[in-house]
Amino acid sequence: MDKKKRKQLEEKGFRVGSSADFLELTPEEEAYVEIRLDISSLVKAQRAKRGWTQEQLARSIGSSQSRIAKLEGGDPGISLDLMIKALLRLGTSKKQIGKLLEGELKPA
Amino acid sequence: MDKKKRKQLEEKGFRVGSSADFLELTPEEEAYVEIRLDISSLVKAQRAKRGWTQEQLARSIGSSQSRIAKLEGGDPGISLDLMIKALLRLGTSKKQIGKLLEGELKPA
DNA sequence: CTTGTTCATGTCAAATTAGACATATTATAT
DNA sequence: ATATAATATGTCTAATTTGACATGAACAAG
C-alpha cells in the first residue's frame, strides 16, 4: 500500500511532476513511480504524435476521457494495465516500450 | 474488458500457457498478453535465481503466497502493477525490464 | 463576449483486484 | 508410506480501479 503514501503527499500539496525522486521513497518505490511516469508520458507523446484527442483514444479502448486525462497526469489511481493498453492502441510496440524503460526512447 | 474473453476461454478448457498467440486476439490484445506473460515469467525466473520462496517474496511486498502463485501462473486477475513491484523487489532494474520487453533478456 | 473544442478534476456505483485463509497438489526427503 | 516444504487453486471481504458523468478551466475562432 505505498499508493496511499503518494496520495497523501499529493493531497498535502505535493505535485508528482515528471520526476519523483524526492523524500521518503525507497529505491524500489522510486523505480516504480519512475516506470509509471515514463509510460504515462509516452502515452501523452504518442497521442499527440497521432493527433488524437483524449476522447478518441478513450473511446478506442473502451475508456473515458477523464481517465485518459488522469493517466497522462500521472494519477496513481490508474493501473499500468490501462496505460499499456493505451500505448498499444496508439501503435506503440512492445519493443518500443522496452526501449523507453531502457532509457533509449525519449518521448518526442 | 478483454480479460473476460480470456477468462471465458480458460474456463472452457483452454490453457493460456507460455504463448498466447491463438484465435480471436487482435494484435494489440496479443501484445498485451505477451507483455504480461513475459513479465510474469521473469518474476518466476528471478525469484528462483534468488532462491526465494513465493511466501518470502509475497511477505516482502506485503502480498500473499497465493497471489504470487497466480502471478507466476499468468493469471489474468493479477495487475501489471503487482508484477512490477515484485520484479523490483527481486532486484530487477527498470533497464532489465526494458531489455526483457525488447526481447534481449531471456528469462534464464 | 459568446461558442465550441480540448483537457482537467471530482464524484458515483459497478467491476476488478487486493490480501488472507483454507485446502489441494506436488516434490523431496527419511 | 509419512512427513515436510513449496507451490497451486479456490473462496471470502475489503480496497482499489473502472467507465460514466458533471463541471471547470484554458484556449481559439467567430
PDB file of C-alpha atoms (C1' of nucleotides) in Angstrom:
ATOM      1  CA  MET A   1       0.000   0.000   0.000  1.00  0.00           C
ATOM      2  CA  ASP A   2       2.531   2.614  -0.962  1.00  0.00           C
ATOM      3  CA  LYS A   3      -0.002   4.279  -3.195  1.00  0.00           C
ATOM      4  CA  LYS A   4      -1.526   5.798  -0.090  1.00  0.00           C
ATOM      5  CA  LYS A   5       1.702   7.486   0.834  1.00  0.00           C
ATOM      6  CA  ARG A   6       1.901   9.089  -2.560  1.00  0.00           C
ATOM      7  CA  LYS A   7      -1.717  10.072  -2.477  1.00  0.00           C
ATOM      8  CA  GLN A   8      -1.312  11.628   0.933  1.00  0.00           C
ATOM      9  CA  LEU A   9       1.702  13.586  -0.167  1.00  0.00           C
ATOM     10  CA  GLU A  10      -0.127  14.822  -3.207  1.00  0.00           C
ATOM     11  CA  GLU A  11      -3.129  15.805  -1.178  1.00  0.00           C
ATOM     12  CA  LYS A  12      -0.890  17.726   1.154  1.00  0.00           C
ATOM     13  CA  GLY A  13       0.177  19.888  -1.715  1.00  0.00           C
ATOM     14  CA  PHE A  14       2.943  17.969  -3.395  1.00  0.00           C
ATOM     15  CA  ARG A  15       2.891  17.547  -7.090  1.00  0.00           C
ATOM     16  CA  VAL A  16       4.469  14.493  -8.607  1.00  0.00           C
ATOM     17  CA  GLY A  17       5.709  16.034 -11.771  1.00  0.00           C
ATOM     18  CA  SER A  18       7.959  14.463 -14.320  1.00  0.00           C
ATOM     19  CA  SER A  19      10.453  13.305 -11.733  1.00  0.00           C
ATOM     20  CA  ALA A  20       9.636  11.675  -8.429  1.00  0.00           C
ATOM     21  CA  ASP A  21      12.981  11.389  -6.737  1.00  0.00           C
ATOM     22  CA  PHE A  22      12.163  13.229  -3.557  1.00  0.00           C
ATOM     23  CA  LEU A  23      11.814  12.300   0.079  1.00  0.00           C
ATOM     24  CA  GLU A  24      10.690   9.090   1.700  1.00  0.00           C
ATOM     25  CA  LEU A  25      10.802   6.769  -1.277  1.00  0.00           C
ATOM     26  CA  THR A  26      12.822   3.582  -1.209  1.00  0.00           C
ATOM     27  CA  PRO A  27      14.804   2.866  -4.379  1.00  0.00           C
ATOM     28  CA  GLU A  28      12.141   0.358  -5.370  1.00  0.00           C
ATOM     29  CA  GLU A  29       9.285   2.738  -4.833  1.00  0.00           C
ATOM     30  CA  GLU A  30      11.191   5.325  -6.762  1.00  0.00           C
ATOM     31  CA  ALA A  31      11.746   2.977  -9.685  1.00  0.00           C
ATOM     32  CA  TYR A  32       8.108   2.012  -9.614  1.00  0.00           C
ATOM     33  CA  VAL A  33       6.972   5.619  -9.804  1.00  0.00           C
ATOM     34  CA  GLU A  34       9.524   6.295 -12.498  1.00  0.00           C
ATOM     35  CA  ILE A  35       8.235   3.485 -14.657  1.00  0.00           C
ATOM     36  CA  ARG A  36       4.687   4.706 -14.318  1.00  0.00           C
ATOM     37  CA  LEU A  37       5.619   8.285 -15.157  1.00  0.00           C
ATOM     38  CA  ASP A  38       7.739   7.184 -18.088  1.00  0.00           C
ATOM     39  CA  ILE A  39       4.869   5.256 -19.542  1.00  0.00           C
ATOM     40  CA  SER A  40       2.233   7.886 -18.921  1.00  0.00           C
ATOM     41  CA  SER A  41       4.481  10.453 -20.585  1.00  0.00           C
ATOM     42  CA  LEU A  42       4.856   8.225 -23.588  1.00  0.00           C
ATOM     43  CA  VAL A  43       1.108   7.883 -23.889  1.00  0.00           C
ATOM     44  CA  LYS A  44       0.778  11.640 -23.946  1.00  0.00           C
ATOM     45  CA  ALA A  45       3.546  11.991 -26.510  1.00  0.00           C
ATOM     46  CA  GLN A  46       2.273   9.245 -28.778  1.00  0.00           C
ATOM     47  CA  ARG A  47      -1.255  10.525 -28.689  1.00  0.00           C
ATOM     48  CA  ALA A  48      -0.036  13.982 -29.648  1.00  0.00           C
ATOM     49  CA  LYS A  49       2.060  12.472 -32.405  1.00  0.00           C
ATOM     50  CA  ARG A  50      -1.021  10.760 -33.785  1.00  0.00           C
ATOM     51  CA  GLY A  51      -3.038  13.926 -33.401  1.00  0.00           C
ATOM     52  CA  TRP A  52      -5.709  12.159 -31.406  1.00  0.00           C
ATOM     53  CA  THR A  53      -7.844  13.723 -28.725  1.00  0.00           C
ATOM     54  CA  GLN A  54      -8.129  12.158 -25.296  1.00  0.00           C
ATOM     55  CA  GLU A  55     -11.723  11.408 -26.172  1.00  0.00           C
ATOM     56  CA  GLN A  56     -10.732   9.478 -29.297  1.00  0.00           C
ATOM     57  CA  LEU A  57      -8.131   7.427 -27.526  1.00  0.00           C
ATOM     58  CA  ALA A  58     -10.512   6.743 -24.649  1.00  0.00           C
ATOM     59  CA  ARG A  59     -13.318   5.515 -26.892  1.00  0.00           C
ATOM     60  CA  SER A  60     -10.972   3.355 -28.922  1.00  0.00           C
ATOM     61  CA  ILE A  61     -10.044   1.356 -25.847  1.00  0.00           C
ATOM     62  CA  GLY A  62     -13.432   1.495 -24.173  1.00  0.00           C
ATOM     63  CA  SER A  63     -12.421   4.009 -21.574  1.00  0.00           C
ATOM     64  CA  SER A  64     -13.360   7.619 -20.921  1.00  0.00           C
ATOM     65  CA  GLN A  65     -11.747  10.996 -21.500  1.00  0.00           C
ATOM     66  CA  SER A  66     -11.381  11.757 -17.821  1.00  0.00           C
ATOM     67  CA  ARG A  67      -9.498   8.556 -17.311  1.00  0.00           C
ATOM     68  CA  ILE A  68      -7.020   9.376 -20.067  1.00  0.00           C
ATOM     69  CA  ALA A  69      -6.517  12.844 -18.621  1.00  0.00           C
ATOM     70  CA  LYS A  70      -5.683  11.274 -15.259  1.00  0.00           C
ATOM     71  CA  LEU A  71      -3.432   8.753 -16.915  1.00  0.00           C
ATOM     72  CA  GLU A  72      -1.428  11.427 -18.689  1.00  0.00           C
ATOM     73  CA  GLY A  73      -1.288  13.439 -15.499  1.00  0.00           C
ATOM     74  CA  GLY A  74       0.409  10.585 -13.687  1.00  0.00           C
ATOM     75  CA  ASP A  75      -2.512   9.891 -11.385  1.00  0.00           C
ATOM     76  CA  PRO A  76      -1.688   6.990  -9.032  1.00  0.00           C
ATOM     77  CA  GLY A  77      -5.212   5.661  -9.373  1.00  0.00           C
ATOM     78  CA  ILE A  78      -4.568   4.494 -12.900  1.00  0.00           C
ATOM     79  CA  SER A  79      -3.297   0.981 -13.474  1.00  0.00           C
ATOM     80  CA  LEU A  80      -0.269   0.114 -15.552  1.00  0.00           C
ATOM     81  CA  ASP A  81      -2.570  -2.232 -17.421  1.00  0.00           C
ATOM     82  CA  LEU A  82      -4.662   0.647 -18.706  1.00  0.00           C
ATOM     83  CA  MET A  83      -1.544   2.581 -19.632  1.00  0.00           C
ATOM     84  CA  ILE A  84      -0.140  -0.308 -21.622  1.00  0.00           C
ATOM     85  CA  LYS A  85      -3.432  -0.855 -23.389  1.00  0.00           C
ATOM     86  CA  ALA A  86      -3.471   2.807 -24.359  1.00  0.00           C
ATOM     87  CA  LEU A  87       0.090   2.651 -25.632  1.00  0.00           C
ATOM     88  CA  LEU A  88      -0.554  -0.418 -27.717  1.00  0.00           C
ATOM     89  CA  ARG A  89      -3.676   1.162 -29.176  1.00  0.00           C
ATOM     90  CA  LEU A  90      -1.567   4.109 -30.239  1.00  0.00           C
ATOM     91  CA  GLY A  91       0.593   1.774 -32.246  1.00  0.00           C
ATOM     92  CA  THR A  92       3.450   1.533 -29.809  1.00  0.00           C
ATOM     93  CA  SER A  93       5.173  -1.823 -29.931  1.00  0.00           C
ATOM     94  CA  LYS A  94       6.359  -3.974 -27.085  1.00  0.00           C
ATOM     95  CA  LYS A  95       9.857  -3.291 -28.279  1.00  0.00           C
ATOM     96  CA  GLN A  96       9.379   0.451 -28.152  1.00  0.00           C
ATOM     97  CA  ILE A  97       8.059   0.208 -24.620  1.00  0.00           C
ATOM     98  CA  GLY A  98      11.161  -1.761 -23.764  1.00  0.00           C
ATOM     99  CA  LYS A  99      13.364   0.932 -25.217  1.00  0.00           C
ATOM    100  CA  LEU A 100      11.572   3.539 -23.186  1.00  0.00           C
ATOM    101  CA  LEU A 101      12.328   1.681 -19.985  1.00  0.00           C
ATOM    102  CA  GLU A 102      15.916   1.232 -21.034  1.00  0.00           C
ATOM    103  CA  GLY A 103      16.164   4.961 -21.355  1.00  0.00           C
ATOM    104  CA  GLU A 104      16.817   4.952 -25.073  1.00  0.00           C
ATOM    105  CA  LEU A 105      13.497   6.344 -26.117  1.00  0.00           C
ATOM    106  CA  LYS A 106      12.984   9.988 -25.320  1.00  0.00           C
ATOM    107  CA  PRO A 107       9.253  10.687 -25.550  1.00  0.00           C
ATOM    108  CA  ALA A 108       9.498  13.043 -28.525  1.00  0.00           C
TER     109      ALA A 108
ATOM    110  CA  MET B   1     -12.918  -5.798 -20.900  1.00  0.00           C
ATOM    111  CA  ASP B   2     -10.929  -8.350 -22.843  1.00  0.00           C
ATOM    112  CA  LYS B   3      -9.994 -10.089 -19.652  1.00  0.00           C
ATOM    113  CA  LYS B   4     -13.383 -11.705 -19.684  1.00  0.00           C
ATOM    114  CA  LYS B   5     -12.769 -13.249 -23.049  1.00  0.00           C
ATOM    115  CA  ARG B   6      -9.597 -14.820 -21.813  1.00  0.00           C
ATOM    116  CA  LYS B   7     -11.234 -15.966 -18.619  1.00  0.00           C
ATOM    117  CA  GLN B   8     -14.079 -17.498 -20.532  1.00  0.00           C
ATOM    118  CA  LEU B   9     -11.735 -19.328 -22.831  1.00  0.00           C
ATOM    119  CA  GLU B  10      -9.794 -20.635 -19.902  1.00  0.00           C
ATOM    120  CA  GLU B  11     -12.922 -21.774 -18.153  1.00  0.00           C
ATOM    121  CA  LYS B  12     -13.970 -23.599 -21.275  1.00  0.00           C
ATOM    122  CA  GLY B  13     -10.865 -25.696 -21.075  1.00  0.00           C
ATOM    123  CA  PHE B  14      -8.217 -23.623 -22.748  1.00  0.00           C
ATOM    124  CA  ARG B  15      -4.932 -23.132 -21.067  1.00  0.00           C
ATOM    125  CA  VAL B  16      -3.019 -19.963 -21.674  1.00  0.00           C
ATOM    126  CA  GLY B  17       0.426 -21.386 -21.431  1.00  0.00           C
ATOM    127  CA  SER B  18       3.672 -19.697 -22.267  1.00  0.00           C
ATOM    128  CA  SER B  19       2.423 -18.441 -25.609  1.00  0.00           C
ATOM    129  CA  ALA B  20      -0.926 -16.835 -26.288  1.00  0.00           C
ATOM    130  CA  ASP B  21      -0.933 -16.388 -30.000  1.00  0.00           C
ATOM    131  CA  PHE B  22      -4.064 -18.306 -30.783  1.00  0.00           C
ATOM    132  CA  LEU B  23      -7.511 -17.461 -32.020  1.00  0.00           C
ATOM    133  CA  GLU B  24      -9.615 -14.358 -31.581  1.00  0.00           C
ATOM    134  CA  LEU B  25      -6.961 -11.961 -30.339  1.00  0.00           C
ATOM    135  CA  THR B  26      -6.281  -8.691 -32.088  1.00  0.00           C
ATOM    136  CA  PRO B  27      -2.595  -7.823 -32.492  1.00  0.00           C
ATOM    137  CA  GLU B  28      -2.937  -5.391 -29.605  1.00  0.00           C
ATOM    138  CA  GLU B  29      -4.562  -7.899 -27.307  1.00  0.00           C
ATOM    139  CA  GLU B  30      -1.891 -10.352 -28.277  1.00  0.00           C
ATOM    140  CA  ALA B  31       0.890  -7.913 -27.444  1.00  0.00           C
ATOM    141  CA  TYR B  32      -0.788  -7.112 -24.170  1.00  0.00           C
ATOM    142  CA  VAL B  33      -0.957 -10.755 -23.157  1.00  0.00           C
ATOM    143  CA  GLU B  34       2.605 -11.247 -24.321  1.00  0.00           C
ATOM    144  CA  ILE B  35       3.869  -8.443 -22.146  1.00  0.00           C
ATOM    145  CA  ARG B  36       2.086  -9.819 -19.124  1.00  0.00           C
ATOM    146  CA  LEU B  37       3.390 -13.329 -19.720  1.00  0.00           C
ATOM    147  CA  ASP B  38       6.910 -12.060 -20.326  1.00  0.00           C
ATOM    148  CA  ILE B  39       6.902 -10.218 -17.059  1.00  0.00           C
ATOM    149  CA  SER B  40       5.325 -12.978 -15.019  1.00  0.00           C
ATOM    150  CA  SER B  41       7.892 -15.392 -16.382  1.00  0.00           C
ATOM    151  CA  LEU B  42      10.669 -13.064 -15.369  1.00  0.00           C
ATOM    152  CA  VAL B  43       9.307 -12.874 -11.845  1.00  0.00           C
ATOM    153  CA  LYS B  44       9.379 -16.622 -11.627  1.00  0.00           C
ATOM    154  CA  ALA B  45      12.905 -16.795 -13.032  1.00  0.00           C
ATOM    155  CA  GLN B  46      14.284 -14.039 -10.840  1.00  0.00           C
ATOM    156  CA  ARG B  47      12.735 -15.479  -7.736  1.00  0.00           C
ATOM    157  CA  ALA B  48      14.266 -18.844  -8.499  1.00  0.00           C
ATOM    158  CA  LYS B  49      17.590 -17.185  -9.162  1.00  0.00           C
ATOM    159  CA  ARG B  50      17.448 -15.549  -5.743  1.00  0.00           C
ATOM    160  CA  GLY B  51      16.382 -18.807  -4.147  1.00  0.00           C
ATOM    161  CA  TRP B  52      13.336 -17.217  -2.581  1.00  0.00           C
ATOM    162  CA  THR B  53      10.067 -18.948  -1.871  1.00  0.00           C
ATOM    163  CA  GLN B  54       6.796 -17.468  -3.044  1.00  0.00           C
ATOM    164  CA  GLU B  55       5.994 -16.885   0.601  1.00  0.00           C
ATOM    165  CA  GLN B  56       9.150 -14.835   1.120  1.00  0.00           C
ATOM    166  CA  LEU B  57       8.580 -12.711  -1.930  1.00  0.00           C
ATOM    167  CA  ALA B  58       4.941 -12.218  -1.014  1.00  0.00           C
ATOM    168  CA  ARG B  59       5.680 -11.049   2.523  1.00  0.00           C
ATOM    169  CA  SER B  60       8.420  -8.738   1.357  1.00  0.00           C
ATOM    170  CA  ILE B  61       5.969  -6.777  -0.761  1.00  0.00           C
ATOM    171  CA  GLY B  62       3.006  -7.119   1.561  1.00  0.00           C
ATOM    172  CA  SER B  63       1.228  -9.665  -0.563  1.00  0.00           C
ATOM    173  CA  SER B  64       0.377 -13.322  -0.107  1.00  0.00           C
ATOM    174  CA  GLN B  65       1.755 -16.591  -1.410  1.00  0.00           C
ATOM    175  CA  SER B  66      -1.374 -17.453  -3.340  1.00  0.00           C
ATOM    176  CA  ARG B  67      -1.160 -14.169  -5.192  1.00  0.00           C
ATOM    177  CA  ILE B  68       2.428 -14.824  -6.228  1.00  0.00           C
ATOM    178  CA  ALA B  69       1.500 -18.295  -7.406  1.00  0.00           C
ATOM    179  CA  LYS B  70      -1.228 -16.809  -9.554  1.00  0.00           C
ATOM    180  CA  LEU B  71       1.118 -14.142 -10.800  1.00  0.00           C
ATOM    181  CA  GLU B  72       3.697 -16.673 -11.922  1.00  0.00           C
ATOM    182  CA  GLY B  73       0.989 -18.772 -13.479  1.00  0.00           C
ATOM    183  CA  GLY B  74      -0.055 -15.901 -15.709  1.00  0.00           C
ATOM    184  CA  ASP B  75      -3.433 -15.400 -14.055  1.00  0.00           C
ATOM    185  CA  PRO B  76      -5.324 -12.531 -15.741  1.00  0.00           C
ATOM    186  CA  GLY B  77      -6.591 -11.350 -12.376  1.00  0.00           C
ATOM    187  CA  ILE B  78      -3.178 -10.062 -11.401  1.00  0.00           C
ATOM    188  CA  SER B  79      -2.271  -6.477 -12.201  1.00  0.00           C
ATOM    189  CA  LEU B  80       0.861  -5.417 -14.009  1.00  0.00           C
ATOM    190  CA  ASP B  81       1.459  -3.125 -11.056  1.00  0.00           C
ATOM    191  CA  LEU B  82       1.825  -6.051  -8.703  1.00  0.00           C
ATOM    192  CA  MET B  83       4.100  -7.823 -11.154  1.00  0.00           C
ATOM    193  CA  ILE B  84       6.378  -4.813 -11.476  1.00  0.00           C
ATOM    194  CA  LYS B  85       6.528  -4.376  -7.720  1.00  0.00           C
ATOM    195  CA  ALA B  86       7.537  -7.994  -7.372  1.00  0.00           C
ATOM    196  CA  LEU B  87      10.211  -7.658 -10.040  1.00  0.00           C
ATOM    197  CA  LEU B  88      11.692  -4.554  -8.465  1.00  0.00           C
ATOM    198  CA  ARG B  89      11.715  -6.226  -5.063  1.00  0.00           C
ATOM    199  CA  LEU B  90      13.711  -9.056  -6.580  1.00  0.00           C
ATOM    200  CA  GLY B  91      16.364  -6.579  -7.604  1.00  0.00           C
ATOM    201  CA  THR B  92      15.373  -6.277 -11.230  1.00  0.00           C
ATOM    202  CA  SER B  93      16.077  -2.845 -12.634  1.00  0.00           C
ATOM    203  CA  LYS B  94      13.940  -0.728 -14.880  1.00  0.00           C
ATOM    204  CA  LYS B  95      16.559  -1.230 -17.541  1.00  0.00           C
ATOM    205  CA  GLN B  96      16.392  -5.001 -17.265  1.00  0.00           C
ATOM    206  CA  ILE B  97      12.640  -4.906 -17.594  1.00  0.00           C
ATOM    207  CA  GLY B  98      13.123  -2.837 -20.701  1.00  0.00           C
ATOM    208  CA  LYS B  99      15.508  -5.386 -22.124  1.00  0.00           C
ATOM    209  CA  LEU B 100      13.004  -8.116 -21.461  1.00  0.00           C
ATOM    210  CA  LEU B 101      10.363  -6.320 -23.487  1.00  0.00           C
ATOM    211  CA  GLU B 102      12.839  -5.684 -26.246  1.00  0.00           C
ATOM    212  CA  GLY B 103      13.392  -9.389 -26.423  1.00  0.00           C
ATOM    213  CA  GLU B 104      17.029  -9.265 -25.403  1.00  0.00           C
ATOM    214  CA  LEU B 105      16.594 -10.772 -21.997  1.00  0.00           C
ATOM    215  CA  LYS B 106      15.779 -14.443 -21.970  1.00  0.00           C
ATOM    216  CA  PRO B 107      14.389 -15.311 -18.557  1.00  0.00           C
ATOM    217  CA  ALA B 108      17.202 -17.647 -17.538  1.00  0.00           C
TER     218      ALA B 108
ATOM    219  C1'  DC C   1     -18.246  38.407 -25.366  1.00  0.00           C
ATOM    220  C1'  DT C   2     -20.147  34.017 -26.869  1.00  0.00           C
ATOM    221  C1'  DT C   3     -19.393  29.455 -28.813  1.00  0.00           C
ATOM    222  C1'  DG C   4     -17.013  25.333 -29.405  1.00  0.00           C
ATOM    223  C1'  DT C   5     -13.188  22.248 -28.508  1.00  0.00           C
ATOM    224  C1'  DT C   6      -9.884  20.057 -25.624  1.00  0.00           C
ATOM    225  C1'  DC C   7      -8.190  18.843 -21.365  1.00  0.00           C
ATOM    226  C1'  DA C   8      -8.507  18.797 -16.010  1.00  0.00           C
ATOM    227  C1'  DT C   9     -10.852  17.494 -11.777  1.00  0.00           C
ATOM    228  C1'  DG C  10     -14.246  15.439  -8.785  1.00  0.00           C
ATOM    229  C1'  DT C  11     -17.881  12.034  -7.670  1.00  0.00           C
ATOM    230  C1'  DC C  12     -20.565   7.853  -8.156  1.00  0.00           C
ATOM    231  C1'  DA C  13     -21.980   2.848  -8.488  1.00  0.00           C
ATOM    232  C1'  DA C  14     -20.147  -1.196 -10.622  1.00  0.00           C
ATOM    233  C1'  DA C  15     -16.398  -4.102 -11.703  1.00  0.00           C
ATOM    234  C1'  DT C  16     -11.913  -5.774 -10.735  1.00  0.00           C
ATOM    235  C1'  DT C  17      -8.021  -6.707  -7.861  1.00  0.00           C
ATOM    236  C1'  DA C  18      -6.356  -6.870  -3.265  1.00  0.00           C
ATOM    237  C1'  DG C  19      -4.628  -9.815   0.850  1.00  0.00           C
ATOM    238  C1'  DA C  20      -5.942 -13.517   3.824  1.00  0.00           C
ATOM    239  C1'  DC C  21      -7.077 -18.066   4.547  1.00  0.00           C
ATOM    240  C1'  DA C  22      -8.147 -22.926   3.762  1.00  0.00           C
ATOM    241  C1'  DT C  23      -7.079 -26.634   1.289  1.00  0.00           C
ATOM    242  C1'  DA C  24      -5.211 -29.329  -2.637  1.00  0.00           C
ATOM    243  C1'  DT C  25      -1.236 -30.846  -5.192  1.00  0.00           C
ATOM    244  C1'  DT C  26       3.462 -31.849  -5.980  1.00  0.00           C
ATOM    245  C1'  DA C  27       8.075 -32.979  -4.866  1.00  0.00           C
ATOM    246  C1'  DT C  28      11.651 -34.433  -1.831  1.00  0.00           C
ATOM    247  C1'  DA C  29      13.218 -36.326   1.678  1.00  0.00           C
ATOM    248  C1'  DT C  30      13.748 -40.142   5.571  1.00  0.00           C
TER     249       DT C  30
ATOM    250  C1'  DA D   1       4.499 -44.864   3.399  1.00  0.00           C
ATOM    251  C1'  DT D   2       4.845 -40.464   6.012  1.00  0.00           C
ATOM    252  C1'  DA D   3       6.381 -36.127   6.888  1.00  0.00           C
ATOM    253  C1'  DT D   4       7.567 -31.744   5.329  1.00  0.00           C
ATOM    254  C1'  DA D   5       8.229 -27.897   2.366  1.00  0.00           C
ATOM    255  C1'  DA D   6       6.840 -25.365  -1.661  1.00  0.00           C
ATOM    256  C1'  DT D   7       3.511 -24.329  -4.865  1.00  0.00           C
ATOM    257  C1'  DA D   8      -1.317 -24.375  -6.889  1.00  0.00           C
ATOM    258  C1'  DT D   9      -6.270 -23.402  -6.526  1.00  0.00           C
ATOM    259  C1'  DG D  10     -10.473 -21.633  -4.730  1.00  0.00           C
ATOM    260  C1'  DT D  11     -13.214 -18.521  -1.876  1.00  0.00           C
ATOM    261  C1'  DC D  12     -14.224 -14.886   1.249  1.00  0.00           C
ATOM    262  C1'  DT D  13     -14.434  -9.496   2.298  1.00  0.00           C
ATOM    263  C1'  DA D  14     -12.124  -5.184   1.701  1.00  0.00           C
ATOM    264  C1'  DA D  15      -9.738  -1.976  -1.114  1.00  0.00           C
ATOM    265  C1'  DT D  16      -8.797  -0.192  -5.473  1.00  0.00           C
ATOM    266  C1'  DT D  17      -9.759   0.736 -10.219  1.00  0.00           C
ATOM    267  C1'  DT D  18     -13.230   1.082 -13.591  1.00  0.00           C
ATOM    268  C1'  DG D  19     -16.230   3.856 -17.008  1.00  0.00           C
ATOM    269  C1'  DA D  20     -19.676   7.336 -16.871  1.00  0.00           C
ATOM    270  C1'  DC D  21     -20.979  11.742 -15.970  1.00  0.00           C
ATOM    271  C1'  DA D  22     -20.871  16.570 -14.478  1.00  0.00           C
ATOM    272  C1'  DT D  23     -18.421  20.516 -14.328  1.00  0.00           C
ATOM    273  C1'  DG D  24     -14.430  23.792 -14.645  1.00  0.00           C
ATOM    274  C1'  DA D  25     -10.532  25.810 -16.800  1.00  0.00           C
ATOM    275  C1'  DA D  26      -7.863  27.145 -20.892  1.00  0.00           C
ATOM    276  C1'  DC D  27      -7.753  28.460 -25.405  1.00  0.00           C
ATOM    277  C1'  DA D  28      -9.008  29.720 -30.011  1.00  0.00           C
ATOM    278  C1'  DA D  29     -12.404  31.368 -33.599  1.00  0.00           C
ATOM    279  C1'  DG D  30     -16.047  33.907 -34.760  1.00  0.00           C
TER     280       DG D  30
END
